[in-house]
Short mmCIF file of C-alpha atoms in Angstrom, two decimals:
data_model
loop_
_atom_site.label_atom_id
_atom_site.label_comp_id
_atom_site.label_asym_id
_atom_site.label_seq_id
_atom_site.Cartn_x
_atom_site.Cartn_y
_atom_site.Cartn_z
CA GLU A 1 -45.72 -20.79 -1.22
CA VAL A 2 -43.13 -20.14 -3.93
CA GLN A 3 -41.59 -16.47 -3.48
CA LEU A 4 -38.23 -14.12 -2.90
CA VAL A 5 -38.14 -12.18 -0.28
CA GLU A 6 -34.79 -9.22 -0.53
CA SER A 7 -33.44 -7.96 3.33
CA GLY A 8 -30.43 -6.67 4.32
CA GLY A 9 -30.76 -2.45 2.50
CA GLY A 10 -30.47 0.14 4.51
CA LEU A 11 -28.86 3.58 4.38
CA VAL A 12 -24.89 3.07 3.87
CA GLU A 13 -22.01 5.74 3.44
CA PRO A 14 -19.79 6.01 -0.02
CA GLY A 15 -16.89 3.27 0.36
CA GLY A 16 -19.30 0.71 3.09
CA SER A 17 -20.26 -2.14 2.62
CA LEU A 18 -23.62 -3.89 2.88
CA ARG A 19 -24.82 -7.48 2.01
CA LEU A 20 -28.00 -8.15 1.10
CA SER A 21 -30.24 -10.88 1.24
CA CYS A 22 -32.42 -13.40 -1.11
CA ALA A 23 -34.64 -15.80 0.83
CA ALA A 24 -36.89 -18.56 -1.39
CA SER A 25 -38.75 -20.45 -0.21
CA GLY A 26 -41.07 -22.90 -2.57
CA PHE A 27 -37.51 -24.25 -4.25
CA THR A 28 -33.97 -24.56 -3.50
CA VAL A 29 -31.66 -21.51 -5.35
CA SER A 30 -29.06 -23.80 -5.67
CA ASP A 31 -31.61 -25.44 -8.49
CA TYR A 32 -31.89 -21.62 -10.35
CA TRP A 33 -29.69 -19.76 -11.78
CA MET A 34 -30.08 -16.58 -9.92
CA HIS A 35 -29.96 -13.28 -10.56
CA TRP A 36 -29.76 -9.35 -9.29
CA VAL A 37 -31.46 -6.87 -10.79
CA ARG A 38 -31.43 -3.34 -9.18
CA LEU A 39 -33.87 -0.52 -10.60
CA THR A 40 -33.13 3.47 -10.35
CA PRO A 41 -35.81 6.38 -11.45
CA GLY A 42 -33.39 7.60 -14.04
CA ARG A 43 -32.17 4.38 -15.75
CA GLY A 44 -35.18 1.85 -15.06
CA LEU A 45 -33.73 -1.57 -14.35
CA VAL A 46 -30.32 -2.91 -14.95
CA TRP A 47 -29.25 -6.14 -15.21
CA VAL A 48 -26.36 -6.60 -12.14
CA SER A 49 -25.53 -10.05 -11.24
CA ARG A 50 -25.49 -13.87 -12.10
CA LEU A 51 -25.08 -17.05 -10.26
CA SER A 52 -25.29 -20.93 -11.64
CA SER A 53 -27.18 -23.36 -9.67
CA ASN A 54 -23.90 -24.66 -8.42
CA GLU A 55 -22.73 -21.42 -8.27
CA ASP A 56 -19.41 -22.29 -10.99
CA ILE A 57 -20.01 -19.39 -12.73
CA ALA A 58 -20.59 -15.91 -11.31
CA ASN A 59 -21.19 -12.74 -14.10
CA TYR A 60 -21.13 -9.25 -13.28
CA ALA A 61 -22.33 -6.40 -15.05
CA GLU A 62 -19.28 -3.95 -15.57
CA SER A 63 -20.72 -1.22 -13.13
CA VAL A 64 -20.47 -3.49 -10.31
CA GLN A 65 -17.96 -6.21 -11.15
CA GLY A 66 -14.76 -6.39 -8.29
CA ARG A 67 -17.09 -4.86 -5.99
CA PHE A 68 -19.73 -6.80 -5.72
CA THR A 69 -20.10 -10.91 -4.89
CA SER A 70 -22.86 -13.01 -5.08
CA SER A 71 -23.05 -16.66 -3.60
CA THR A 72 -25.92 -19.03 -1.72
CA GLY A 73 -25.51 -19.43 1.73
CA HIS A 74 -25.33 -23.52 2.89
CA ALA A 75 -28.33 -24.29 2.89
CA LYS A 76 -28.92 -23.12 -0.61
CA ASP A 77 -32.47 -21.26 0.21
CA THR A 78 -30.55 -17.97 0.70
CA LEU A 79 -28.58 -16.26 -2.23
CA TYR A 80 -26.71 -13.16 -1.18
CA LEU A 81 -24.75 -10.19 -2.63
CA GLN A 82 -22.06 -8.76 -0.72
CA MET A 83 -21.32 -4.93 -1.96
CA SER A 84 -18.45 -3.37 -1.24
CA GLY A 85 -16.65 0.18 -2.08
CA LEU A 86 -20.42 1.43 -2.73
CA ARG A 87 -21.02 4.68 -4.56
CA ALA A 88 -23.50 6.97 -4.80
CA ASP A 89 -24.67 5.37 -8.53
CA ASP A 90 -25.66 2.60 -6.57
CA THR A 91 -28.32 3.52 -4.85
CA ALA A 92 -31.25 1.94 -6.17
CA VAL A 93 -33.64 -1.03 -5.19
CA TYR A 94 -31.99 -4.19 -5.64
CA TYR A 95 -34.11 -7.50 -6.82
CA CYS A 96 -33.86 -10.70 -6.37
CA ALA A 97 -35.01 -13.20 -9.55
CA ARG A 98 -34.79 -16.21 -10.65
CA GLY A 99 -33.44 -17.35 -13.87
CA ILE A 100 -36.51 -19.43 -15.63
CA ALA A 101 -35.83 -23.45 -16.35
CA GLY A 102 -34.71 -24.61 -19.54
CA THR A 103 -33.52 -22.96 -22.68
CA SER A 104 -34.70 -19.83 -22.09
CA VAL A 105 -32.68 -16.54 -19.97
CA ALA A 106 -36.22 -14.73 -19.16
CA PHE A 107 -36.57 -14.08 -14.95
CA ASP A 108 -39.59 -16.04 -13.92
CA LEU A 109 -39.83 -15.12 -10.75
CA TRP A 110 -38.51 -11.81 -8.32
CA GLY A 111 -38.44 -10.58 -4.94
CA GLN A 112 -40.22 -7.20 -4.06
CA GLY A 113 -36.89 -5.74 -3.12
CA THR A 114 -34.36 -3.87 -1.09
CA MET A 115 -33.98 -0.45 -1.09
CA VAL A 116 -30.18 0.49 -1.03
CA THR A 117 -28.87 4.24 -0.18
CA VAL A 118 -25.39 5.45 -0.45
CA SER A 119 -24.88 8.85 0.90
CA SER A 120 -22.86 10.76 3.20
CA GLN B 1 -29.79 6.05 -20.59
CA SER B 2 -31.05 2.62 -21.03
CA ALA B 3 -29.27 0.03 -23.55
CA LEU B 4 -33.24 -0.88 -25.34
CA THR B 5 -35.81 1.63 -26.03
CA GLN B 6 -39.19 2.34 -24.33
CA PRO B 7 -41.51 5.28 -24.57
CA ARG B 8 -41.92 6.65 -21.28
CA SER B 9 -45.73 6.69 -21.23
CA VAL B 10 -48.88 5.27 -22.91
CA SER B 11 -51.97 5.13 -22.57
CA GLY B 12 -55.21 3.59 -23.84
CA SER B 13 -59.28 3.44 -22.75
CA PRO B 14 -60.91 0.14 -21.12
CA GLY B 15 -61.59 -2.10 -23.54
CA GLN B 16 -59.07 -1.20 -26.47
CA SER B 17 -55.41 -2.41 -27.14
CA VAL B 18 -52.36 -0.56 -26.90
CA THR B 19 -48.27 -1.73 -27.62
CA ILE B 20 -45.38 -0.92 -26.30
CA SER B 21 -42.27 -1.01 -28.00
CA CYS B 22 -38.81 -1.81 -27.19
CA THR B 23 -35.72 -0.61 -29.83
CA GLY B 24 -32.20 -2.54 -29.00
CA THR B 25 -30.04 -2.92 -32.02
CA SER B 26 -28.29 -6.46 -33.96
CA SER B 27 -26.03 -7.08 -31.01
CA ASN B 28 -29.42 -7.97 -29.05
CA ILE B 29 -32.23 -7.64 -29.55
CA GLY B 30 -31.64 -8.47 -33.56
CA ALA B 31 -29.52 -10.85 -32.86
CA TYR B 32 -31.39 -13.56 -30.29
CA ASN B 33 -34.60 -14.45 -29.78
CA TYR B 34 -34.84 -14.42 -25.84
CA VAL B 35 -37.08 -11.19 -25.66
CA SER B 36 -38.74 -10.75 -22.87
CA TRP B 37 -41.53 -8.25 -20.70
CA TYR B 38 -42.34 -7.27 -17.39
CA GLN B 39 -45.04 -5.61 -15.53
CA HIS B 40 -44.13 -4.03 -12.54
CA HIS B 41 -46.63 -2.32 -10.22
CA SER B 42 -44.69 -0.03 -7.97
CA GLY B 43 -43.23 -1.08 -4.49
CA LYS B 44 -44.58 -5.16 -5.64
CA ALA B 45 -42.08 -7.91 -7.38
CA PRO B 46 -42.10 -7.81 -10.90
CA LYS B 47 -44.08 -10.33 -12.90
CA LEU B 48 -43.26 -11.85 -16.13
CA MET B 49 -45.69 -11.43 -18.99
CA ILE B 50 -43.65 -12.41 -22.08
CA TYR B 51 -40.91 -14.32 -22.53
CA ASP B 52 -39.01 -16.06 -26.06
CA VAL B 53 -40.63 -12.80 -27.99
CA THR B 54 -44.45 -14.48 -27.85
CA GLU B 55 -44.07 -17.03 -24.93
CA ARG B 56 -46.96 -16.34 -22.23
CA PRO B 57 -46.40 -17.91 -18.52
CA SER B 58 -48.86 -19.91 -17.22
CA GLY B 59 -51.82 -17.76 -15.69
CA VAL B 60 -50.78 -14.60 -17.97
CA PRO B 61 -54.01 -13.39 -19.93
CA ASP B 62 -54.05 -14.00 -23.76
CA ARG B 63 -54.89 -10.35 -23.92
CA PHE B 64 -50.84 -9.75 -23.88
CA SER B 65 -48.82 -10.55 -26.60
CA GLY B 66 -45.25 -10.11 -27.82
CA SER B 67 -43.78 -9.50 -31.42
CA LYS B 68 -40.24 -8.30 -33.14
CA SER B 69 -39.79 -7.38 -36.02
CA GLY B 70 -35.45 -6.83 -36.32
CA ASN B 71 -34.25 -4.68 -33.85
CA THR B 72 -37.28 -4.05 -32.09
CA ALA B 73 -39.32 -6.21 -29.78
CA SER B 74 -42.90 -4.91 -29.15
CA LEU B 75 -45.76 -5.66 -26.27
CA THR B 76 -49.45 -5.77 -26.95
CA ILE B 77 -52.57 -5.45 -24.85
CA SER B 78 -55.25 -6.08 -26.11
CA GLY B 79 -59.09 -5.04 -23.60
CA LEU B 80 -57.07 -2.46 -21.47
CA GLN B 81 -58.38 -3.23 -17.61
CA ALA B 82 -57.74 -1.00 -15.10
CA GLY B 83 -55.22 -3.37 -13.54
CA ASP B 84 -53.22 -3.63 -16.50
CA GLU B 85 -51.99 -0.13 -15.94
CA ALA B 86 -48.12 -0.48 -14.05
CA ASP B 87 -44.86 -0.13 -15.48
CA TYR B 88 -43.60 -2.61 -18.56
CA TYR B 89 -39.90 -3.60 -18.79
CA CYS B 90 -38.25 -5.43 -21.89
CA CYS B 91 -35.89 -7.67 -21.09
CA SER B 92 -33.20 -8.84 -23.22
CA TYR B 93 -30.11 -11.67 -23.54
CA ALA B 94 -26.99 -9.86 -25.13
CA GLY B 95 -24.49 -12.37 -25.66
CA THR B 96 -22.06 -13.89 -23.07
CA TYR B 97 -20.54 -10.37 -22.22
CA THR B 98 -23.26 -7.97 -20.92
CA PHE B 99 -25.70 -11.35 -20.70
CA ARG B 100 -28.87 -9.18 -20.20
CA VAL B 101 -30.18 -5.60 -21.40
CA PHE B 102 -33.08 -3.76 -19.92
CA GLY B 103 -35.62 -1.16 -21.47
CA GLY B 104 -35.91 2.41 -19.36
CA GLY B 105 -39.63 1.36 -18.82
CA THR B 106 -43.34 2.51 -20.45
CA LYS B 107 -45.49 3.74 -17.83
CA LEU B 108 -49.35 2.78 -18.84
CA THR B 109 -51.50 4.57 -18.18
CA VAL B 110 -55.53 3.49 -18.38
CA LEU B 111 -57.72 6.34 -18.40
#
């Protein structure tokens, strides 16, 4: 079955770090552009980052630039999001999403999300 | 505040049609034909319903359709069913700096 499963969320204090994982099955993450998107009650969905299929391009939303880093694992079946300098406004459900193949820019596969809570 | 503006909620009775609007600017929706729509049932993975303004992925019923005029995109759901009750989010490509912008989401209630 083709799916994405996130893990690694939890409660972390402001200024702390956390690494999220996104395990892919049924396909190889390094064959696609992969994204992180977060959901907060007040703002809805917000795009966080994207990583190119060969990892030579990584882009981030201004709000996380310099604090978050996206990468893939050695086996190329897992996407990671390393988060540091966490702030209260980073509290959200984090989803990984696959960029649709071809020339479009939509996300055709999402995980079920992992909750990150930043609080003291 | 989200970059794209959607109504907070819409509702309709089974069998009826509803349209959800998504208003952006000339820097996102107005500039590109890359609007997509996602259905989200709480606690589940969001699902792609429409991409490239009007295209439906395989498996999405033709009751779902998309359109765009100027800086506003729309999702129309005809023949409403109970299972359509969910949150719907629009998304647009926004260039090589902002990349993607989303709407704040619209809660669809099937009465």
